[in-house]
Amino acid sequence: MKGKTMAQQIHSHAVVWIDNLMAKIFFIGLTGVGATTVRARKALAIGACGVNDDPTFLVRVGGTLSSCTDLLIIGPETERTKLLDFLRTNRLDLTLHVETSNPLTDREVVALGRKRFRLD
Protein backbone atom coordinates (compact mmCIF):
# COMPACT_ATOMS: atom_id res chain seq x y z
CA MET A 1 0.00 0.00 0.00
CA LYS A 2 1.46 3.36 -0.95
CA GLY A 3 1.12 6.59 1.00
CA LYS A 4 -1.14 7.72 3.75
CA THR A 5 -3.88 8.96 1.42
CA MET A 6 -4.61 5.48 0.09
CA ALA A 7 -4.54 4.06 3.62
CA GLN A 8 -6.98 6.68 4.83
CA GLN A 9 -9.40 6.03 1.97
CA ILE A 10 -9.48 2.27 2.52
CA HIS A 11 -9.42 1.90 6.30
CA SER A 12 -11.92 3.38 8.73
CA HIS A 13 -10.19 1.90 11.80
CA ALA A 14 -7.06 3.50 13.22
CA VAL A 15 -4.75 3.37 16.21
CA VAL A 16 -2.91 6.49 17.37
CA TRP A 17 0.12 6.21 19.61
CA ILE A 18 0.75 9.76 20.80
CA ASP A 19 3.38 11.38 23.00
CA ASN A 20 4.61 14.95 23.35
CA LEU A 21 6.75 14.77 20.20
CA MET A 22 4.68 12.86 17.67
CA ALA A 23 1.59 10.87 16.83
CA LYS A 24 2.08 7.58 15.01
CA ILE A 25 -1.12 6.71 13.20
CA PHE A 26 -1.83 3.20 11.92
CA PHE A 27 -4.84 2.74 9.61
CA ILE A 28 -5.96 -0.88 9.97
CA GLY A 29 -8.27 -2.93 7.78
CA LEU A 30 -8.78 -6.42 6.42
CA THR A 31 -6.70 -5.54 3.35
CA GLY A 32 -3.64 -4.29 5.23
CA VAL A 33 -2.15 -1.49 7.27
CA GLY A 34 -1.09 2.04 6.38
CA ALA A 35 0.95 4.29 8.64
CA THR A 36 1.90 7.92 8.95
CA THR A 37 3.52 10.14 11.55
CA VAL A 38 2.53 13.66 12.60
CA ARG A 39 5.31 15.49 14.44
CA ALA A 40 4.89 18.38 16.86
CA ARG A 41 6.56 21.52 15.58
CA LYS A 42 9.14 23.06 17.83
CA ALA A 43 8.28 26.42 19.36
CA LEU A 44 10.88 29.19 19.43
CA ALA A 45 11.83 28.48 23.05
CA ILE A 46 14.75 26.15 23.74
CA GLY A 47 13.55 22.71 24.76
CA ALA A 48 9.95 23.45 23.79
CA CYS A 49 8.18 20.87 21.73
CA GLY A 50 4.91 19.07 22.07
CA VAL A 51 1.19 19.37 22.49
CA ASN A 52 1.42 22.46 24.71
CA ASP A 53 4.00 24.20 22.51
CA ASP A 54 2.42 23.53 19.12
CA PRO A 55 -1.20 24.70 18.89
CA THR A 56 -1.55 23.03 15.47
CA PHE A 57 -0.41 19.57 16.58
CA LEU A 58 -3.80 18.15 17.61
CA VAL A 59 -5.49 19.86 14.65
CA ARG A 60 -3.06 18.18 12.26
CA VAL A 61 -3.53 14.80 13.96
CA GLY A 62 -7.31 15.24 13.73
CA GLY A 63 -7.03 16.15 10.05
CA THR A 64 -5.04 13.01 9.33
CA LEU A 65 -7.90 10.99 10.86
CA SER A 66 -10.55 12.59 8.64
CA SER A 67 -11.71 9.30 7.06
CA CYS A 68 -11.53 7.32 10.29
CA THR A 69 -14.73 6.30 12.08
CA ASP A 70 -13.32 4.04 14.82
CA LEU A 71 -10.19 5.04 16.74
CA LEU A 72 -8.02 3.58 19.50
CA ILE A 73 -5.77 6.08 21.31
CA ILE A 74 -2.76 4.88 23.31
CA GLY A 75 0.26 6.60 24.81
CA PRO A 76 1.24 8.66 27.86
CA GLU A 77 -1.72 9.94 29.87
CA THR A 78 -1.35 13.70 29.28
CA GLU A 79 -1.11 13.62 25.49
CA ARG A 80 -3.62 10.79 25.19
CA THR A 81 -6.15 12.77 27.25
CA LYS A 82 -5.57 15.97 25.28
CA LEU A 83 -6.17 14.18 21.98
CA LEU A 84 -9.25 12.46 23.39
CA ASP A 85 -10.70 15.80 24.58
CA PHE A 86 -9.89 17.46 21.24
CA LEU A 87 -11.58 14.70 19.23
CA ARG A 88 -14.62 14.56 21.54
CA THR A 89 -15.12 18.25 20.85
CA ASN A 90 -14.34 18.28 17.13
CA ARG A 91 -15.26 14.78 15.85
CA LEU A 92 -18.63 13.81 17.28
CA ASP A 93 -18.96 11.11 14.59
CA LEU A 94 -15.87 9.26 15.80
CA THR A 95 -16.11 6.16 18.02
CA LEU A 96 -13.26 6.54 20.51
CA HIS A 97 -11.45 3.86 22.51
CA VAL A 98 -8.62 4.58 24.95
CA GLU A 99 -6.11 2.19 26.48
CA THR A 100 -3.14 2.63 28.76
CA SER A 101 0.01 1.01 27.47
CA ASN A 102 3.73 0.93 27.93
CA PRO A 103 5.86 1.87 24.93
CA LEU A 104 5.12 -0.58 22.12
CA THR A 105 6.74 -1.51 18.84
CA ASP A 106 4.84 -0.69 15.66
CA ARG A 107 3.89 -4.37 15.28
CA GLU A 108 2.53 -4.45 18.83
CA VAL A 109 0.45 -1.32 18.18
CA VAL A 110 -1.02 -2.88 15.03
CA ALA A 111 -1.72 -6.16 16.87
CA LEU A 112 -3.49 -4.25 19.64
CA GLY A 113 -5.61 -2.44 17.04
CA ARG A 114 -6.48 -5.66 15.20
CA LYS A 115 -7.59 -7.20 18.48
CA ARG A 116 -9.63 -4.13 19.52
CA PHE A 117 -11.39 -3.89 16.15
CA ARG A 118 -11.72 -7.69 15.78
CA LEU A 119 -9.85 -7.77 12.49
CA ASP A 120 -7.83 -10.94 13.13
PDB file of C-alpha atoms in Angstrom:
ATOM      1  CA  MET A   1       0.000   0.000   0.000  1.00  0.00           C
ATOM      2  CA  LYS A   2       1.458   3.363  -0.947  1.00  0.00           C
ATOM      3  CA  GLY A   3       1.123   6.586   0.997  1.00  0.00           C
ATOM      4  CA  LYS A   4      -1.136   7.720   3.755  1.00  0.00           C
ATOM      5  CA  THR A   5      -3.882   8.963   1.415  1.00  0.00           C
ATOM      6  CA  MET A   6      -4.611   5.485   0.094  1.00  0.00           C
ATOM      7  CA  ALA A   7      -4.538   4.065   3.624  1.00  0.00           C
ATOM      8  CA  GLN A   8      -6.982   6.684   4.830  1.00  0.00           C
ATOM      9  CA  GLN A   9      -9.404   6.027   1.970  1.00  0.00           C
ATOM     10  CA  ILE A  10      -9.480   2.271   2.520  1.00  0.00           C
ATOM     11  CA  HIS A  11      -9.417   1.902   6.302  1.00  0.00           C
ATOM     12  CA  SER A  12     -11.924   3.382   8.726  1.00  0.00           C
ATOM     13  CA  HIS A  13     -10.193   1.902  11.802  1.00  0.00           C
ATOM     14  CA  ALA A  14      -7.060   3.504  13.216  1.00  0.00           C
ATOM     15  CA  VAL A  15      -4.753   3.371  16.206  1.00  0.00           C
ATOM     16  CA  VAL A  16      -2.907   6.486  17.374  1.00  0.00           C
ATOM     17  CA  TRP A  17       0.122   6.206  19.614  1.00  0.00           C
ATOM     18  CA  ILE A  18       0.751   9.757  20.802  1.00  0.00           C
ATOM     19  CA  ASP A  19       3.376  11.384  22.997  1.00  0.00           C
ATOM     20  CA  ASN A  20       4.615  14.952  23.355  1.00  0.00           C
ATOM     21  CA  LEU A  21       6.752  14.772  20.200  1.00  0.00           C
ATOM     22  CA  MET A  22       4.675  12.863  17.665  1.00  0.00           C
ATOM     23  CA  ALA A  23       1.585  10.874  16.829  1.00  0.00           C
ATOM     24  CA  LYS A  24       2.083   7.583  15.009  1.00  0.00           C
ATOM     25  CA  ILE A  25      -1.118   6.705  13.197  1.00  0.00           C
ATOM     26  CA  PHE A  26      -1.835   3.198  11.920  1.00  0.00           C
ATOM     27  CA  PHE A  27      -4.838   2.742   9.607  1.00  0.00           C
ATOM     28  CA  ILE A  28      -5.956  -0.878   9.968  1.00  0.00           C
ATOM     29  CA  GLY A  29      -8.267  -2.932   7.783  1.00  0.00           C
ATOM     30  CA  LEU A  30      -8.777  -6.415   6.423  1.00  0.00           C
ATOM     31  CA  THR A  31      -6.696  -5.541   3.350  1.00  0.00           C
ATOM     32  CA  GLY A  32      -3.639  -4.292   5.233  1.00  0.00           C
ATOM     33  CA  VAL A  33      -2.145  -1.491   7.270  1.00  0.00           C
ATOM     34  CA  GLY A  34      -1.093   2.038   6.382  1.00  0.00           C
ATOM     35  CA  ALA A  35       0.947   4.289   8.636  1.00  0.00           C
ATOM     36  CA  THR A  36       1.902   7.920   8.952  1.00  0.00           C
ATOM     37  CA  THR A  37       3.522  10.141  11.554  1.00  0.00           C
ATOM     38  CA  VAL A  38       2.533  13.661  12.595  1.00  0.00           C
ATOM     39  CA  ARG A  39       5.308  15.490  14.440  1.00  0.00           C
ATOM     40  CA  ALA A  40       4.889  18.376  16.860  1.00  0.00           C
ATOM     41  CA  ARG A  41       6.559  21.516  15.584  1.00  0.00           C
ATOM     42  CA  LYS A  42       9.143  23.064  17.834  1.00  0.00           C
ATOM     43  CA  ALA A  43       8.285  26.416  19.357  1.00  0.00           C
ATOM     44  CA  LEU A  44      10.876  29.186  19.429  1.00  0.00           C
ATOM     45  CA  ALA A  45      11.831  28.477  23.049  1.00  0.00           C
ATOM     46  CA  ILE A  46      14.754  26.147  23.737  1.00  0.00           C
ATOM     47  CA  GLY A  47      13.547  22.710  24.761  1.00  0.00           C
ATOM     48  CA  ALA A  48       9.949  23.450  23.795  1.00  0.00           C
ATOM     49  CA  CYS A  49       8.179  20.869  21.726  1.00  0.00           C
ATOM     50  CA  GLY A  50       4.908  19.066  22.069  1.00  0.00           C
ATOM     51  CA  VAL A  51       1.186  19.375  22.492  1.00  0.00           C
ATOM     52  CA  ASN A  52       1.416  22.460  24.710  1.00  0.00           C
ATOM     53  CA  ASP A  53       3.995  24.201  22.515  1.00  0.00           C
ATOM     54  CA  ASP A  54       2.415  23.529  19.116  1.00  0.00           C
ATOM     55  CA  PRO A  55      -1.202  24.704  18.891  1.00  0.00           C
ATOM     56  CA  THR A  56      -1.552  23.035  15.471  1.00  0.00           C
ATOM     57  CA  PHE A  57      -0.413  19.568  16.575  1.00  0.00           C
ATOM     58  CA  LEU A  58      -3.797  18.154  17.606  1.00  0.00           C
ATOM     59  CA  VAL A  59      -5.490  19.864  14.649  1.00  0.00           C
ATOM     60  CA  ARG A  60      -3.058  18.176  12.256  1.00  0.00           C
ATOM     61  CA  VAL A  61      -3.525  14.801  13.960  1.00  0.00           C
ATOM     62  CA  GLY A  62      -7.311  15.235  13.728  1.00  0.00           C
ATOM     63  CA  GLY A  63      -7.033  16.146  10.048  1.00  0.00           C
ATOM     64  CA  THR A  64      -5.044  13.015   9.334  1.00  0.00           C
ATOM     65  CA  LEU A  65      -7.895  10.990  10.862  1.00  0.00           C
ATOM     66  CA  SER A  66     -10.553  12.589   8.639  1.00  0.00           C
ATOM     67  CA  SER A  67     -11.714   9.303   7.057  1.00  0.00           C
ATOM     68  CA  CYS A  68     -11.526   7.317  10.289  1.00  0.00           C
ATOM     69  CA  THR A  69     -14.729   6.298  12.081  1.00  0.00           C
ATOM     70  CA  ASP A  70     -13.319   4.041  14.817  1.00  0.00           C
ATOM     71  CA  LEU A  71     -10.187   5.037  16.744  1.00  0.00           C
ATOM     72  CA  LEU A  72      -8.022   3.584  19.504  1.00  0.00           C
ATOM     73  CA  ILE A  73      -5.767   6.081  21.313  1.00  0.00           C
ATOM     74  CA  ILE A  74      -2.757   4.876  23.306  1.00  0.00           C
ATOM     75  CA  GLY A  75       0.264   6.599  24.812  1.00  0.00           C
ATOM     76  CA  PRO A  76       1.239   8.659  27.860  1.00  0.00           C
ATOM     77  CA  GLU A  77      -1.715   9.944  29.874  1.00  0.00           C
ATOM     78  CA  THR A  78      -1.353  13.703  29.284  1.00  0.00           C
ATOM     79  CA  GLU A  79      -1.111  13.624  25.494  1.00  0.00           C
ATOM     80  CA  ARG A  80      -3.621  10.792  25.186  1.00  0.00           C
ATOM     81  CA  THR A  81      -6.146  12.765  27.248  1.00  0.00           C
ATOM     82  CA  LYS A  82      -5.572  15.970  25.281  1.00  0.00           C
ATOM     83  CA  LEU A  83      -6.166  14.180  21.979  1.00  0.00           C
ATOM     84  CA  LEU A  84      -9.253  12.460  23.388  1.00  0.00           C
ATOM     85  CA  ASP A  85     -10.697  15.796  24.575  1.00  0.00           C
ATOM     86  CA  PHE A  86      -9.886  17.458  21.239  1.00  0.00           C
ATOM     87  CA  LEU A  87     -11.576  14.698  19.233  1.00  0.00           C
ATOM     88  CA  ARG A  88     -14.618  14.559  21.535  1.00  0.00           C
ATOM     89  CA  THR A  89     -15.125  18.253  20.851  1.00  0.00           C
ATOM     90  CA  ASN A  90     -14.345  18.277  17.129  1.00  0.00           C
ATOM     91  CA  ARG A  91     -15.262  14.785  15.855  1.00  0.00           C
ATOM     92  CA  LEU A  92     -18.633  13.811  17.284  1.00  0.00           C
ATOM     93  CA  ASP A  93     -18.959  11.112  14.592  1.00  0.00           C
ATOM     94  CA  LEU A  94     -15.872   9.257  15.801  1.00  0.00           C
ATOM     95  CA  THR A  95     -16.109   6.159  18.021  1.00  0.00           C
ATOM     96  CA  LEU A  96     -13.261   6.540  20.509  1.00  0.00           C
ATOM     97  CA  HIS A  97     -11.455   3.858  22.505  1.00  0.00           C
ATOM     98  CA  VAL A  98      -8.620   4.582  24.952  1.00  0.00           C
ATOM     99  CA  GLU A  99      -6.114   2.188  26.482  1.00  0.00           C
ATOM    100  CA  THR A 100      -3.141   2.633  28.756  1.00  0.00           C
ATOM    101  CA  SER A 101       0.009   1.012  27.471  1.00  0.00           C
ATOM    102  CA  ASN A 102       3.730   0.927  27.929  1.00  0.00           C
ATOM    103  CA  PRO A 103       5.860   1.874  24.926  1.00  0.00           C
ATOM    104  CA  LEU A 104       5.122  -0.581  22.119  1.00  0.00           C
ATOM    105  CA  THR A 105       6.742  -1.513  18.838  1.00  0.00           C
ATOM    106  CA  ASP A 106       4.836  -0.690  15.659  1.00  0.00           C
ATOM    107  CA  ARG A 107       3.887  -4.371  15.283  1.00  0.00           C
ATOM    108  CA  GLU A 108       2.529  -4.455  18.834  1.00  0.00           C
ATOM    109  CA  VAL A 109       0.450  -1.320  18.180  1.00  0.00           C
ATOM    110  CA  VAL A 110      -1.024  -2.878  15.030  1.00  0.00           C
ATOM    111  CA  ALA A 111      -1.717  -6.163  16.869  1.00  0.00           C
ATOM    112  CA  LEU A 112      -3.488  -4.247  19.643  1.00  0.00           C
ATOM    113  CA  GLY A 113      -5.609  -2.442  17.035  1.00  0.00           C
ATOM    114  CA  ARG A 114      -6.483  -5.656  15.195  1.00  0.00           C
ATOM    115  CA  LYS A 115      -7.590  -7.201  18.484  1.00  0.00           C
ATOM    116  CA  ARG A 116      -9.633  -4.130  19.516  1.00  0.00           C
ATOM    117  CA  PHE A 117     -11.388  -3.888  16.148  1.00  0.00           C
ATOM    118  CA  ARG A 118     -11.720  -7.685  15.782  1.00  0.00           C
ATOM    119  CA  LEU A 119      -9.848  -7.774  12.488  1.00  0.00           C
ATOM    120  CA  ASP A 120      -7.832 -10.941  13.133  1.00  0.00           C
TER     121      ASP A 120
END
